[in-house]
Tab-separated table of C-alpha atoms and ligand atoms in Angstrom:
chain	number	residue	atom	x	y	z
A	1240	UNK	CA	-22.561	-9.077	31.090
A	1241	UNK	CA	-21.396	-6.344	28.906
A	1242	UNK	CA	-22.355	-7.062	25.368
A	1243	UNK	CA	-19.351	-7.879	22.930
A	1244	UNK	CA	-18.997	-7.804	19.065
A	1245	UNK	CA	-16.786	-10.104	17.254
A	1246	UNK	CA	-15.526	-9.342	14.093
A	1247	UNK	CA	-17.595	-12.288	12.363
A	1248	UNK	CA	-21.031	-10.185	13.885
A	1249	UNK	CA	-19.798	-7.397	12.730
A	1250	UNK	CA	-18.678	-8.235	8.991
A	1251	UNK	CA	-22.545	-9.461	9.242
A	1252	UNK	CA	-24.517	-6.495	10.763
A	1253	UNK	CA	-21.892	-4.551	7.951
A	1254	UNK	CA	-23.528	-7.080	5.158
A	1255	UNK	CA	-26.921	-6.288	6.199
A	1256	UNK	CA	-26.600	-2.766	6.219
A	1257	UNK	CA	-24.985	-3.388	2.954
A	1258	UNK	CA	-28.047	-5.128	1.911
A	1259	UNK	CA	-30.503	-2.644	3.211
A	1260	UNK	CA	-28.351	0.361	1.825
A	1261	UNK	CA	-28.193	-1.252	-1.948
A	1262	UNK	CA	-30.238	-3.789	-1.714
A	1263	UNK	CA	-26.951	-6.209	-3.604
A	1264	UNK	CA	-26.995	-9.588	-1.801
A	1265	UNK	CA	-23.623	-9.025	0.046
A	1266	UNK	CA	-23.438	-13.494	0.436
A	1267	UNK	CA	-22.162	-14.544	3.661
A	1268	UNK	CA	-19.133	-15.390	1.446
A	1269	UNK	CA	-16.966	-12.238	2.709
A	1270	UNK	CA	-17.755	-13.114	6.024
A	1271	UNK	CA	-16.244	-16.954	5.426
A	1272	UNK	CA	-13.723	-15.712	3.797
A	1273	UNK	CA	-12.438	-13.048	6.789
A	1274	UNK	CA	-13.177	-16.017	9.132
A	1275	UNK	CA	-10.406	-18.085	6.849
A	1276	UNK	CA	-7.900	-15.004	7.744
A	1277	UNK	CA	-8.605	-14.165	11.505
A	1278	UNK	CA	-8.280	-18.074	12.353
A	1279	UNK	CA	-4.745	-18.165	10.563
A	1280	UNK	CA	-3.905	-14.795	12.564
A	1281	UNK	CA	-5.190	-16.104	15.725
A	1282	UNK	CA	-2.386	-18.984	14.690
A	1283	UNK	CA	0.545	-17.042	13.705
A	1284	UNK	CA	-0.109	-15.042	17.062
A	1285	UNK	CA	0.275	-18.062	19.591
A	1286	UNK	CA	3.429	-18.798	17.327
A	1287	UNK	CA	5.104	-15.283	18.155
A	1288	UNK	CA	3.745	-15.065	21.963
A	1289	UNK	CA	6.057	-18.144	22.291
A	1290	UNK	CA	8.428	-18.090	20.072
A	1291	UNK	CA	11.303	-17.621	22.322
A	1292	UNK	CA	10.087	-21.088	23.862
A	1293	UNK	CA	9.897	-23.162	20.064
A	1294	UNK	CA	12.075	-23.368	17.568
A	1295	UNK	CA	10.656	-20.951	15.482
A	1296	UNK	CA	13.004	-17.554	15.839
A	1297	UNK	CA	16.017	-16.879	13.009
A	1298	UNK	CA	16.222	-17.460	10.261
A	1299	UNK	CA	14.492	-20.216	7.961
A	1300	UNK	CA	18.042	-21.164	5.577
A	1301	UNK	CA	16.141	-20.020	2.479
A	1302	UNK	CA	15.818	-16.529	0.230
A	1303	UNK	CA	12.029	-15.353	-0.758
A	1304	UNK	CA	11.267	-14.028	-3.869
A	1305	UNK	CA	12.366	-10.806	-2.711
A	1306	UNK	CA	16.203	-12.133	-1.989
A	1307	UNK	CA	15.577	-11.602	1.467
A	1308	UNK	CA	16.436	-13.930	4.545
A	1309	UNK	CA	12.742	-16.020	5.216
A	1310	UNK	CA	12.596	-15.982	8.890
A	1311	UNK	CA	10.749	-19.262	10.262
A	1312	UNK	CA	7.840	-17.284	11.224
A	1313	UNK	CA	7.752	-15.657	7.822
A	1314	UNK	CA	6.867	-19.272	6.554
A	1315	UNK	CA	4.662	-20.522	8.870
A	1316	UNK	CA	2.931	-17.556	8.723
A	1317	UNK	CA	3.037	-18.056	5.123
A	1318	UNK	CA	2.106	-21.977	5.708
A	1319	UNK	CA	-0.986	-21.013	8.255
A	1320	UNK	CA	-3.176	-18.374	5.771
A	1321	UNK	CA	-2.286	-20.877	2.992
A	1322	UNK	CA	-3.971	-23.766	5.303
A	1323	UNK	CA	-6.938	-21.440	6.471
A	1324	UNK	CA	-7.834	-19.838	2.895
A	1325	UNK	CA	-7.192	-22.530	0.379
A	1326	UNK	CA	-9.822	-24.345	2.322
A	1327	UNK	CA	-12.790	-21.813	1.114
A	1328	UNK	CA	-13.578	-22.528	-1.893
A	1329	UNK	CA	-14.542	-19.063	-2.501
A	1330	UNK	CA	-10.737	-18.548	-3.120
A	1331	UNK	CA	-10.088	-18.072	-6.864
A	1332	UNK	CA	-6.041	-17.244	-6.015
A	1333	UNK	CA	-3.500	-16.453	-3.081
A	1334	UNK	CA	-1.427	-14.111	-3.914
A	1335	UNK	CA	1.664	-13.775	-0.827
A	1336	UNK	CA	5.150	-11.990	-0.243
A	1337	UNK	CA	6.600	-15.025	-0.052
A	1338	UNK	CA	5.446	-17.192	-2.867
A	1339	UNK	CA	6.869	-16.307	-6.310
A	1340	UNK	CA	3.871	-17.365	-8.119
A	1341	UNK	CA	0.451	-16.903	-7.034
A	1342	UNK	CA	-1.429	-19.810	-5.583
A	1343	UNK	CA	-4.602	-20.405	-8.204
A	1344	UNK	CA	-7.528	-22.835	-7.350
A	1345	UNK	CA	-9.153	-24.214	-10.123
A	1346	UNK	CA	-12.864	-23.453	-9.180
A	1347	UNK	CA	-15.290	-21.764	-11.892
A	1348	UNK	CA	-15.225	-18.279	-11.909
A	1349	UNK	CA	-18.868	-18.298	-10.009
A	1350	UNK	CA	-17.349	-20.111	-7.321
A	1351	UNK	CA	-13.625	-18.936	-7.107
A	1352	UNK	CA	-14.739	-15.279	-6.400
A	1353	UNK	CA	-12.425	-13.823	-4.226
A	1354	UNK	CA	-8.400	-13.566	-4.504
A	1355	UNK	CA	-6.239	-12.925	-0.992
A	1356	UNK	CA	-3.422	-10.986	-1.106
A	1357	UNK	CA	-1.186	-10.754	1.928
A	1358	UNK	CA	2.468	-10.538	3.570
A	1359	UNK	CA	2.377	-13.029	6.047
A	1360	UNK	CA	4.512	-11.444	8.084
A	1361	UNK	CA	5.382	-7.860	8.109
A	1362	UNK	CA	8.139	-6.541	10.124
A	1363	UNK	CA	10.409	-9.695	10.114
A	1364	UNK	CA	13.530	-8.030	11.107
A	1365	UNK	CA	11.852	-7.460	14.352
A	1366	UNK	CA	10.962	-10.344	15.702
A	1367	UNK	CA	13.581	-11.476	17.227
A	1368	UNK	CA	14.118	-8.586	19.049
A	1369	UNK	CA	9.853	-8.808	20.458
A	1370	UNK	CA	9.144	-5.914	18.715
A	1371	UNK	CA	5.478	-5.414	16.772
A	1372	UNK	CA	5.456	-7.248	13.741
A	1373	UNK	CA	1.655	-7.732	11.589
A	1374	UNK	CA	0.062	-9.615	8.605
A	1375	UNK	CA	-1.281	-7.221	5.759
A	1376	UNK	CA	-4.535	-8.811	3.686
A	1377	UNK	CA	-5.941	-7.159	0.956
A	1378	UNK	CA	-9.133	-8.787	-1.075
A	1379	UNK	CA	-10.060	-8.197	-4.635
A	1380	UNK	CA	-13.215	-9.641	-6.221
A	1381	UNK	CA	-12.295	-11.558	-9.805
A	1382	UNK	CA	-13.530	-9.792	-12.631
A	1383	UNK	CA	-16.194	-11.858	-14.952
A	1384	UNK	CA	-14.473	-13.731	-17.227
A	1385	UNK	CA	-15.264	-11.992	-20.293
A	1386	UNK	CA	-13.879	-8.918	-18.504
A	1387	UNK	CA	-10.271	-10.408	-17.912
A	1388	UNK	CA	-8.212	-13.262	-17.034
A	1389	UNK	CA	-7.598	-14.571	-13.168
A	1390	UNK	CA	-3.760	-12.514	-13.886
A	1391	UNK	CA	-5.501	-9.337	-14.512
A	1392	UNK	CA	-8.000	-10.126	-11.782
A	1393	UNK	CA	-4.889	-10.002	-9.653
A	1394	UNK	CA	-3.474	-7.305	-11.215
A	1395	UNK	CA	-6.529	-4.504	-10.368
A	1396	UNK	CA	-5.581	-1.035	-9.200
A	1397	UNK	CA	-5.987	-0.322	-5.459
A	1398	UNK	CA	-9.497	1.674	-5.646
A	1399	UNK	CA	-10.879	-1.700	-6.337
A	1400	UNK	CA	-10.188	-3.621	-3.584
A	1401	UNK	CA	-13.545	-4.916	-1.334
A	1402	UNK	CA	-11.353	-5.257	1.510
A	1403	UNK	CA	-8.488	-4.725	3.370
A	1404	UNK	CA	-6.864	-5.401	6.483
A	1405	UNK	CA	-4.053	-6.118	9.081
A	1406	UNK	CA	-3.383	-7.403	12.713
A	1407	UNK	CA	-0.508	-6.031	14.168
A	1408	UNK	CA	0.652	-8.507	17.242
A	1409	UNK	CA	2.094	-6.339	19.817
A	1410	UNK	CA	1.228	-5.805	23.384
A	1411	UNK	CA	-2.566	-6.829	22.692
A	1412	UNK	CA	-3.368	-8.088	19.425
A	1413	UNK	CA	-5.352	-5.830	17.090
A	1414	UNK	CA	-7.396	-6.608	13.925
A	1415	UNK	CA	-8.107	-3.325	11.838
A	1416	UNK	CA	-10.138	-3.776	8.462
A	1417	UNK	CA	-12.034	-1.957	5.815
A	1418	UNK	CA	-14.694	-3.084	3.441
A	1419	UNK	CA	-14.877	0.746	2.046
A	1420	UNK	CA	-17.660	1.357	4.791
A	1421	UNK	CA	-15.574	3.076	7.424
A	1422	UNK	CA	-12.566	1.452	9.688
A	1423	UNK	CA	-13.362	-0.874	12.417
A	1424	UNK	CA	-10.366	-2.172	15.239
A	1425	UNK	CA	-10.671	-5.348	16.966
A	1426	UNK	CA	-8.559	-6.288	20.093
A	1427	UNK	CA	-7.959	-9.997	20.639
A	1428	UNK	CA	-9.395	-11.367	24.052
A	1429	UNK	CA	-6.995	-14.408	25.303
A	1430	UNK	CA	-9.544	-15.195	27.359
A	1431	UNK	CA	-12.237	-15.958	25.000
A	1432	UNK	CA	-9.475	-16.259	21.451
A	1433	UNK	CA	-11.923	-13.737	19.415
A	1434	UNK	CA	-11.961	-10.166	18.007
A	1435	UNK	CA	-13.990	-7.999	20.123
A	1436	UNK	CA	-14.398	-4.527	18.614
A	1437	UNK	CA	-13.006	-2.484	20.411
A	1438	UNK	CA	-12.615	1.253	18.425
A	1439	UNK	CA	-15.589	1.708	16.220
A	1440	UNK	CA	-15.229	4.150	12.533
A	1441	UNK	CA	-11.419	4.779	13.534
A	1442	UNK	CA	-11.036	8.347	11.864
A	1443	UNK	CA	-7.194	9.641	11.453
A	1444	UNK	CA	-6.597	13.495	12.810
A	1445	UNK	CA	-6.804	15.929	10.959
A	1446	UNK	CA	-2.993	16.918	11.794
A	1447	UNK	CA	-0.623	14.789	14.150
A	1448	UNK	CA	2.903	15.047	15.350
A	1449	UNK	CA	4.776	12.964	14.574
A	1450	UNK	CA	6.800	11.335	11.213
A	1451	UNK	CA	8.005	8.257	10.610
A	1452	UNK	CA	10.728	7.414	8.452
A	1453	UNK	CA	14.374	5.484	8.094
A	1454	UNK	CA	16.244	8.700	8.072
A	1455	UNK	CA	19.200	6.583	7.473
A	1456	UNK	CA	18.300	6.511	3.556
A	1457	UNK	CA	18.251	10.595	3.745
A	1458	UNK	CA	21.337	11.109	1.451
A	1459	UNK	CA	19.836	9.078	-1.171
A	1460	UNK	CA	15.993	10.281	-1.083
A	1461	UNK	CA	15.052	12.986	-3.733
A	1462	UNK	CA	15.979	16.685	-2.044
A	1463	UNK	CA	12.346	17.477	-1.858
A	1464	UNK	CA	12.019	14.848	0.965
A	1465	UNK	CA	14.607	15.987	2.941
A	1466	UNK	CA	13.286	19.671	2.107
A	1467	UNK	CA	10.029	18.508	3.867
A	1468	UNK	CA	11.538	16.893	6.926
A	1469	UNK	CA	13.040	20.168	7.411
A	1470	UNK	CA	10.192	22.190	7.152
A	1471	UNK	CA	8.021	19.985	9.610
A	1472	UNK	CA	11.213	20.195	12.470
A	1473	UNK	CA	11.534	23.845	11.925
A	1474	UNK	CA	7.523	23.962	12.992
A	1475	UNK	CA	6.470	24.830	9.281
A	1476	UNK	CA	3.446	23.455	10.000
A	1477	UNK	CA	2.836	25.775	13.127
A	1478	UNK	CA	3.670	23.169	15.558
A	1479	UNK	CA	6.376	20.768	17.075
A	1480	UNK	CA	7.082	17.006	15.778
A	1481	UNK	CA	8.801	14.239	17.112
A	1482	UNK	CA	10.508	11.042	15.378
A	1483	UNK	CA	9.209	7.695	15.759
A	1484	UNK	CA	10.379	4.335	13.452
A	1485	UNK	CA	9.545	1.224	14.751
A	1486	UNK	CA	10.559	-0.706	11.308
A	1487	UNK	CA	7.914	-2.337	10.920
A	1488	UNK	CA	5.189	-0.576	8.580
A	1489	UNK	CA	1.922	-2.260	10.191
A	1490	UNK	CA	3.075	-0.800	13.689
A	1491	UNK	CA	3.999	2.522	12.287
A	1492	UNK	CA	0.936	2.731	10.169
A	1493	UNK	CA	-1.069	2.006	13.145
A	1494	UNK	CA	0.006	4.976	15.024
A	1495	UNK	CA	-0.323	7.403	12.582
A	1496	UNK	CA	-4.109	6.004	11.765
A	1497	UNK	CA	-4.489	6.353	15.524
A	1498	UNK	CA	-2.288	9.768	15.809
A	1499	UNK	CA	-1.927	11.118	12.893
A	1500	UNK	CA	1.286	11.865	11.429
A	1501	UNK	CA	3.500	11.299	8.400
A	1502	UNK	CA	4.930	8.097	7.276
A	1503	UNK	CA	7.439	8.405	4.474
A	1504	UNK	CA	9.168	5.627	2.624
A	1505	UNK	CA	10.837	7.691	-0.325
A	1506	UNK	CA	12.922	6.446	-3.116
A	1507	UNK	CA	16.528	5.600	-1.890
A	1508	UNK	CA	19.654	5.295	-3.660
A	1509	UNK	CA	19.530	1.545	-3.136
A	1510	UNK	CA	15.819	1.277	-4.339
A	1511	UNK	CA	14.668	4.056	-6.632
A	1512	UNK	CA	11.444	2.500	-7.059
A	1513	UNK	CA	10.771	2.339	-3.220
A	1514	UNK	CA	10.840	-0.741	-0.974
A	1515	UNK	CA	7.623	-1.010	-0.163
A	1516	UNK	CA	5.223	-3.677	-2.254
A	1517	UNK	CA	1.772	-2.143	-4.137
A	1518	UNK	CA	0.066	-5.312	-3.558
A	1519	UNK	CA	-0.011	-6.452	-0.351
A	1520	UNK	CA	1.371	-3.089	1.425
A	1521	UNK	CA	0.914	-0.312	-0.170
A	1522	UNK	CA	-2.404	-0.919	-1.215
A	1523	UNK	CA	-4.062	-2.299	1.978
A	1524	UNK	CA	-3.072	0.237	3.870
A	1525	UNK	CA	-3.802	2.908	1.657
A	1526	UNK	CA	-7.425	1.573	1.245
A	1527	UNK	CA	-7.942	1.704	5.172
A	1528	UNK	CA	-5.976	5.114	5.522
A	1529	UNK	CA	-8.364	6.912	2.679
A	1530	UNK	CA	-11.552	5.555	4.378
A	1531	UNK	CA	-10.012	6.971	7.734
A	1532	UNK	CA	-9.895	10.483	6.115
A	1533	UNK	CA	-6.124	10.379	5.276
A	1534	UNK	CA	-3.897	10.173	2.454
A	1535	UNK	CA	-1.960	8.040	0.398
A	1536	UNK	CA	0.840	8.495	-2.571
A	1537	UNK	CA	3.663	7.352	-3.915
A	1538	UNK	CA	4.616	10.876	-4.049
A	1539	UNK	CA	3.337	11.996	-7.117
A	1540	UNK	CA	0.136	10.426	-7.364
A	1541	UNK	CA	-2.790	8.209	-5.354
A	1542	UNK	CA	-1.366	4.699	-4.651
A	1543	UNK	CA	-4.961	3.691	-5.118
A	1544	UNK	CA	-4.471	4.647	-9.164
A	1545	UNK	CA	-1.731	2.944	-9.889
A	1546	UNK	CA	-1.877	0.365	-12.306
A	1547	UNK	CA	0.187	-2.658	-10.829
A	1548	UNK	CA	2.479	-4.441	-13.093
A	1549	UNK	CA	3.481	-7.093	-11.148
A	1550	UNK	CA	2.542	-8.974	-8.120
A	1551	UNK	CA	6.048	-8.253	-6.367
A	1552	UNK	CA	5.805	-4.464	-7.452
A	1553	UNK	CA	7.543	-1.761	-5.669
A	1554	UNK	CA	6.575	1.816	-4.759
A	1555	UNK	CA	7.425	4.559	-2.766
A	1556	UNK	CA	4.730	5.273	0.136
A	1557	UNK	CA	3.940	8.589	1.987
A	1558	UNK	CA	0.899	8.066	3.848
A	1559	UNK	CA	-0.770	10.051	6.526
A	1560	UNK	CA	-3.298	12.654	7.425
A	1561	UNK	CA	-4.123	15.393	5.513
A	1562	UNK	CA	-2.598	18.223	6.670
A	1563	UNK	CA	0.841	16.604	6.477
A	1564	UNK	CA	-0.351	14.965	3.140
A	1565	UNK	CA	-0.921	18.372	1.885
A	1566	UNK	CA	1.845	20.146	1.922
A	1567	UNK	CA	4.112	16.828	1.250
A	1568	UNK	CA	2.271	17.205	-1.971
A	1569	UNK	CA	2.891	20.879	-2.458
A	1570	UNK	CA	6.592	20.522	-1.538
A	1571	UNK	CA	7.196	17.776	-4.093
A	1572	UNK	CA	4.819	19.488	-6.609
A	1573	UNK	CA	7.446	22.044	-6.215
A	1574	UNK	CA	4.914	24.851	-4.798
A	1575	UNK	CA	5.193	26.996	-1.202
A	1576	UNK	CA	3.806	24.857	1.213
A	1577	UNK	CA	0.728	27.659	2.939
B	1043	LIG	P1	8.642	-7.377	5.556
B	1043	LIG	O1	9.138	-7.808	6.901
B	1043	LIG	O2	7.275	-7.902	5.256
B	1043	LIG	O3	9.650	-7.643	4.475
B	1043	LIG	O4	8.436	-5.794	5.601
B	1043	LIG	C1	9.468	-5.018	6.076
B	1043	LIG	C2	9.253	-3.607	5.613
B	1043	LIG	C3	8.245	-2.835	6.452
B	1043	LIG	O5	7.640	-3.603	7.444
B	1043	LIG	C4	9.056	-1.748	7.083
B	1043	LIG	O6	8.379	-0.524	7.082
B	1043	LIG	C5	10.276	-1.669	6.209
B	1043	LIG	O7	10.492	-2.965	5.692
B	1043	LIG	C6	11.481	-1.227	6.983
B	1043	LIG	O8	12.497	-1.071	6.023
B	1043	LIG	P2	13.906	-0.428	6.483
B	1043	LIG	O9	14.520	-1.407	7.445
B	1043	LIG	O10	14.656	-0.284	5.189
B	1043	LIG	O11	13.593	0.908	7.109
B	1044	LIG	MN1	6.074	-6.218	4.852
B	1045	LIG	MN1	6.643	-9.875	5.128
């Protein structure tokens, strides 16, 4: 029988290393706590395999936070990693697209160690045309209490994340997560409902070719962006690219983390600040993409840096690998892209 790793032996073997590397007592807590997340994905994917066949496609009647139409499957989604992570009581908060406020626990700052920060569901326009949609997690350890409050806990800067992740539920199911010791994929066997790794310390390419962006917003990005899209069709970057856009950033992230690439969400006319959220987008993925060898700004600096003001933030995201990342940066910078 070939021999299988699940995520949960994984996150372990990573703990011991961990523990052998540094010799810090990495608990079994982190391993709990991803257990808490993969059990509510496992959830939310039998809910979108079937969702033509239950009520659970269209729209939910109610506006999020973000004044956009909740789709059902936004909430349950929402509904099932509240269920699965307010049960550990390693969870100081949960912290989610969908919920104004976050979701505090009131356990002692020795228990409550860990806050969760996630979009349930990412991609909702999609699904209810079957098209990939994911869940984005991000995990941030809170700081001691003489060191700040649970809110500033919440509100740490990207570089200090201890994990971050996403599924993205498309033709298999796939489970991709950092804890800043390379970038591990799981695929999601039906038969046996667990997450058997399945690509090892995923590295992004050095150069790939393709970008991905809504190049419906074009009129209203900053000219350097369209200056840049230019340059990469005219093969300024010695070779040929092709479009893709699925609208749904866990399914065009994947790609380029697999591919390489370019994945631009600039400023638009109708959001200047970006559309994309620091906390539970941005962020995650940026985390995974920089420990994959790639790159990640808002286009002027590393989204890891910034200082989040808000747990609903905005940005602007360009992430991809570094060759592209490169000379996006010299092109905004203003400087002749070598
Ligand atoms: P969500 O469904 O969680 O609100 O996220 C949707 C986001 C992201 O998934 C995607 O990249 C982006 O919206 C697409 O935006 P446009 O339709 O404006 O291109
Ligand atoms: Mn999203
Ligand atoms: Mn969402």
């Amino acid at each position: 029988m070939a021999m299988i790793t699940t995520v949960q032996q994984h996150i372990l073997q990573q703990q011991q290393e961990l523990l052998r590397s540094t010799g810090c007592e990495a608990s079994g807590t982190f391993s709990w706590l991803l257990s808490g997340i993969t059990l509510a994905t496992k959830m939310i994917e039998a809910k979108i395999r079937s969702a033509g066949l239950s009520d659970v496609l269209g729209a939910a009647g109610a506006e999020n936070v973000q004044g956009e139409q909740q789709q059902k499957l936004d909430v349950y989604a929402n509904q099932a990693l509240l269920h699965c992570l307010g049960l550990r009581d390693s969870v100081a908060a949960l912290v989610s697209e969908e919920d104004e406020q976050p979701v505090t626990f009131n356990r002692d700052a020795e228990t409550g160690r860990y806050i969760i920060v996630f979009d349930p569901l990412d991609g909702s326009s999609n699904i209810d045309v079957n098209v990939n949609v994911g869940t984005i997690f991000s995990v941030l350890r809170r700081m001691p209490a003489e060191l700040g409050t649970l809110e500033e806990s919440i509100l740490q800067q990207g570089f200090r994340q201890v994990a971050a992740g996403y599924v993205v539920y498309g033709p298999s199911t796939v489970l991709v997560y950092t804890t800043g010791n390379g970038v591990h994929g799981f695929t999601l066997d039906p038969k046996i409902g667990a997450f058997v790794l399945s690509h090892e310390r995923m590295q992004m390419p050095e150069q790939g070719s393709y970008y991905s962006t809504n190049e419906a917003n074009a009129a209203g990005w900053p000219q350097e962006y369209r200056s840049y899209l230019a340059m990469l069709r005219d093969g300024g970057l010695g070779k040929a690219y092709s479009s893709r856009y699925i609208g749904s950033l866990v399914a065009d992230f994947h790609r380029t983390l697999l591919k390489g690439g370019v994945f631009l969400y600039p400023p638009t006319a109708k959001q200047p600040k970006g559309k994309l959220r620091l906390l539970y987008e941005a962020n995650p993925l940026a985390f995974i993409a920089e420990q994959a060898g790639g790159v990640a700004t808002n286009g002027a600096g590393r989204i890891l840096d910034i200082r989040p003001e808000g747990i609903h933030q905005r940005t602007p995201l360009c992430v991809g690998s570094r060759r592209e990342m490169e000379a996006l940066t010299a092109t905004l910078s203003g400087a002749a892209v070598s």
